């Protein structure tokens, strides 16, 4: 694992442990992402939820 990846994971883990709810965690992660990444993930989540509903 690269040093950059480790630092990002530590930041996300810290935020997750300090947060009171999932929305705080999502906001913290989104702040580290590009708009393109967020849109891609939202598309994949929508696809996964659609499969679950079948």
mmCIF file of N, CA and C in Angstrom:
data_model
loop_
_atom_site.group_PDB
_atom_site.id
_atom_site.type_symbol
_atom_site.label_atom_id
_atom_site.label_comp_id
_atom_site.label_asym_id
_atom_site.label_seq_id
_atom_site.Cartn_x
_atom_site.Cartn_y
_atom_site.Cartn_z
ATOM 1 N N UNK A 1 0.846 -1.173 0.000
ATOM 2 C CA UNK A 1 0.000 0.000 0.000
ATOM 3 C C UNK A 1 0.893 1.238 0.000
ATOM 4 N N UNK A 2 0.526 2.189 -0.845
ATOM 5 C CA UNK A 2 1.336 3.403 -0.910
ATOM 6 C C UNK A 2 1.122 4.265 0.340
ATOM 7 N N UNK A 3 2.037 5.157 0.579
ATOM 8 C CA UNK A 3 1.910 6.056 1.731
ATOM 9 C C UNK A 3 0.666 6.925 1.602
ATOM 10 N N UNK A 4 0.360 7.352 0.363
ATOM 11 C CA UNK A 4 -0.815 8.191 0.146
ATOM 12 C C UNK A 4 -2.093 7.430 0.482
ATOM 13 N N UNK A 5 -2.174 6.183 0.050
ATOM 14 C CA UNK A 5 -3.355 5.370 0.330
ATOM 15 C C UNK A 5 -3.514 5.163 1.828
ATOM 16 N N UNK A 6 -2.439 4.890 2.506
ATOM 17 C CA UNK A 6 -2.481 4.701 3.951
ATOM 18 C C UNK A 6 -2.965 5.949 4.666
ATOM 19 N N UNK A 7 -2.491 7.104 4.229
ATOM 20 C CA UNK A 7 -2.910 8.361 4.850
ATOM 21 C C UNK A 7 -4.398 8.612 4.621
ATOM 22 N N UNK A 8 -4.881 8.325 3.434
ATOM 23 C CA UNK A 8 -6.307 8.503 3.135
ATOM 24 C C UNK A 8 -7.142 7.555 3.987
ATOM 25 N N UNK A 9 -6.735 6.308 4.072
ATOM 26 C CA UNK A 9 -7.483 5.344 4.875
ATOM 27 C C UNK A 9 -7.497 5.736 6.348
ATOM 28 N N UNK A 10 -6.393 6.234 6.867
ATOM 29 C CA UNK A 10 -6.354 6.693 8.252
ATOM 30 C C UNK A 10 -7.313 7.853 8.464
ATOM 31 N N UNK A 11 -7.351 8.787 7.522
ATOM 32 C CA UNK A 11 -8.255 9.933 7.636
ATOM 33 C C UNK A 11 -9.714 9.486 7.611
ATOM 34 N N UNK A 12 -10.037 8.558 6.729
ATOM 35 C CA UNK A 12 -11.415 8.058 6.639
ATOM 36 C C UNK A 12 -11.776 7.285 7.904
ATOM 37 N N UNK A 13 -10.892 6.447 8.369
ATOM 38 C CA UNK A 13 -11.157 5.687 9.584
ATOM 39 C C UNK A 13 -11.338 6.614 10.782
ATOM 40 N N UNK A 14 -10.503 7.612 10.889
ATOM 41 C CA UNK A 14 -10.630 8.579 11.983
ATOM 42 C C UNK A 14 -11.991 9.263 11.933
ATOM 43 N N UNK A 15 -12.372 9.726 10.745
ATOM 44 C CA UNK A 15 -13.663 10.399 10.598
ATOM 45 C C UNK A 15 -14.810 9.454 10.935
ATOM 46 N N UNK A 16 -14.715 8.210 10.517
ATOM 47 C CA UNK A 16 -15.773 7.230 10.803
ATOM 48 C C UNK A 16 -15.917 7.005 12.304
ATOM 49 N N UNK A 17 -14.802 6.921 12.998
ATOM 50 C CA UNK A 17 -14.856 6.677 14.437
ATOM 51 C C UNK A 17 -15.321 7.902 15.217
ATOM 52 N N UNK A 18 -15.093 9.092 14.685
ATOM 53 C CA UNK A 18 -15.481 10.322 15.366
ATOM 54 C C UNK A 18 -16.903 10.770 15.026
ATOM 55 N N UNK A 19 -17.466 10.240 13.971
ATOM 56 C CA UNK A 19 -18.775 10.685 13.493
ATOM 57 C C UNK A 19 -19.903 10.063 14.293
ATOM 58 N N UNK A 20 -20.994 10.800 14.363
ATOM 59 C CA UNK A 20 -22.171 10.310 15.063
ATOM 60 C C UNK A 20 -23.125 9.572 14.139
ATOM 61 N N UNK A 21 -22.976 9.782 12.816
ATOM 62 C CA UNK A 21 -23.855 9.093 11.880
ATOM 63 C C UNK A 21 -23.164 8.923 10.531
ATOM 64 N N UNK A 22 -23.773 8.126 9.696
ATOM 65 C CA UNK A 22 -23.186 7.812 8.391
ATOM 66 C C UNK A 22 -23.112 9.040 7.485
ATOM 67 N N UNK A 23 -24.042 9.971 7.622
ATOM 68 C CA UNK A 23 -24.011 11.169 6.780
ATOM 69 C C UNK A 23 -22.732 11.971 6.993
ATOM 70 N N UNK A 24 -22.248 12.039 8.228
ATOM 71 C CA UNK A 24 -20.985 12.732 8.500
ATOM 72 C C UNK A 24 -19.829 12.047 7.788
ATOM 73 N N UNK A 25 -19.835 10.734 7.791
ATOM 74 C CA UNK A 25 -18.772 9.970 7.136
ATOM 75 C C UNK A 25 -18.830 10.189 5.630
ATOM 76 N N UNK A 26 -20.032 10.115 5.067
ATOM 77 C CA UNK A 26 -20.192 10.314 3.621
ATOM 78 C C UNK A 26 -19.704 11.698 3.222
ATOM 79 N N UNK A 27 -20.054 12.714 3.994
ATOM 80 C CA UNK A 27 -19.625 14.079 3.705
ATOM 81 C C UNK A 27 -18.107 14.201 3.734
ATOM 82 N N UNK A 28 -17.483 13.575 4.705
ATOM 83 C CA UNK A 28 -16.015 13.631 4.819
ATOM 84 C C UNK A 28 -15.351 12.943 3.632
ATOM 85 N N UNK A 29 -15.877 11.816 3.220
ATOM 86 C CA UNK A 29 -15.291 11.097 2.082
ATOM 87 C C UNK A 29 -15.524 11.874 0.794
ATOM 88 N N UNK A 30 -16.736 12.411 0.616
ATOM 89 C CA UNK A 30 -17.014 13.188 -0.588
ATOM 90 C C UNK A 30 -16.087 14.392 -0.708
ATOM 91 N N UNK A 31 -15.696 14.972 0.421
ATOM 92 C CA UNK A 31 -14.792 16.119 0.396
ATOM 93 C C UNK A 31 -13.422 15.750 -0.177
ATOM 94 N N UNK A 32 -13.079 14.479 -0.141
ATOM 95 C CA UNK A 32 -11.796 14.020 -0.669
ATOM 96 C C UNK A 32 -11.900 13.544 -2.112
ATOM 97 N N UNK A 33 -13.112 13.532 -2.678
ATOM 98 C CA UNK A 33 -13.345 12.979 -4.008
ATOM 99 C C UNK A 33 -13.617 14.067 -5.039
ATOM 100 N N UNK A 34 -13.367 13.721 -6.292
ATOM 101 C CA UNK A 34 -13.743 14.612 -7.377
ATOM 102 C C UNK A 34 -15.228 14.438 -7.664
ATOM 103 N N UNK A 35 -15.804 15.399 -8.356
ATOM 104 C CA UNK A 35 -17.217 15.304 -8.742
ATOM 105 C C UNK A 35 -17.446 14.074 -9.622
ATOM 106 N N UNK A 36 -16.477 13.761 -10.481
ATOM 107 C CA UNK A 36 -16.595 12.598 -11.353
ATOM 108 C C UNK A 36 -16.635 11.298 -10.543
ATOM 109 N N UNK A 37 -15.813 11.226 -9.529
ATOM 110 C CA UNK A 37 -15.792 10.035 -8.681
ATOM 111 C C UNK A 37 -17.110 9.879 -7.936
ATOM 112 N N UNK A 38 -17.615 10.961 -7.401
ATOM 113 C CA UNK A 38 -18.883 10.918 -6.674
ATOM 114 C C UNK A 38 -20.004 10.461 -7.606
ATOM 115 N N UNK A 39 -20.052 11.028 -8.810
ATOM 116 C CA UNK A 39 -21.089 10.653 -9.781
ATOM 117 C C UNK A 39 -20.976 9.177 -10.156
ATOM 118 N N UNK A 40 -19.762 8.688 -10.352
ATOM 119 C CA UNK A 40 -19.548 7.286 -10.694
ATOM 120 C C UNK A 40 -20.054 6.370 -9.578
ATOM 121 N N UNK A 41 -19.711 6.705 -8.352
ATOM 122 C CA UNK A 41 -20.124 5.881 -7.217
ATOM 123 C C UNK A 41 -21.647 5.920 -7.058
ATOM 124 N N UNK A 42 -22.238 7.095 -7.211
ATOM 125 C CA UNK A 42 -23.696 7.194 -7.102
ATOM 126 C C UNK A 42 -24.385 6.337 -8.164
ATOM 127 N N UNK A 43 -23.836 6.319 -9.381
ATOM 128 C CA UNK A 43 -24.384 5.479 -10.451
ATOM 129 C C UNK A 43 -24.290 4.005 -10.067
ATOM 130 N N UNK A 44 -23.154 3.585 -9.548
ATOM 131 C CA UNK A 44 -22.960 2.184 -9.165
ATOM 132 C C UNK A 44 -23.869 1.794 -7.999
ATOM 133 N N UNK A 45 -24.064 2.699 -7.051
ATOM 134 C CA UNK A 45 -24.958 2.428 -5.922
ATOM 135 C C UNK A 45 -26.390 2.264 -6.430
ATOM 136 N N UNK A 46 -26.808 3.135 -7.357
ATOM 137 C CA UNK A 46 -28.161 3.035 -7.918
ATOM 138 C C UNK A 46 -28.346 1.698 -8.640
ATOM 139 N N UNK A 47 -27.332 1.262 -9.376
ATOM 140 C CA UNK A 47 -27.408 -0.024 -10.063
ATOM 141 C C UNK A 47 -27.508 -1.173 -9.067
ATOM 142 N N UNK A 48 -26.724 -1.115 -8.017
ATOM 143 C CA UNK A 48 -26.743 -2.185 -7.009
ATOM 144 C C UNK A 48 -28.089 -2.234 -6.300
ATOM 145 N N UNK A 49 -28.648 -1.073 -5.977
ATOM 146 C CA UNK A 49 -29.957 -1.041 -5.320
ATOM 147 C C UNK A 49 -31.044 -1.571 -6.241
ATOM 148 N N UNK A 50 -30.946 -1.271 -7.523
ATOM 149 C CA UNK A 50 -31.926 -1.785 -8.492
ATOM 150 C C UNK A 50 -31.855 -3.303 -8.559
ATOM 151 N N UNK A 51 -30.648 -3.859 -8.522
ATOM 152 C CA UNK A 51 -30.501 -5.327 -8.540
ATOM 153 C C UNK A 51 -31.085 -5.936 -7.267
ATOM 154 N N UNK A 52 -30.900 -5.287 -6.145
ATOM 155 C CA UNK A 52 -31.410 -5.803 -4.873
ATOM 156 C C UNK A 52 -32.931 -5.829 -4.851
ATOM 157 N N UNK A 53 -33.558 -4.878 -5.536
ATOM 158 C CA UNK A 53 -35.004 -4.790 -5.545
ATOM 159 C C UNK A 53 -35.652 -5.867 -6.412
ATOM 160 N N UNK A 54 -34.880 -6.454 -7.307
ATOM 161 C CA UNK A 54 -35.437 -7.512 -8.185
ATOM 162 C C UNK A 54 -35.647 -8.790 -7.448
#
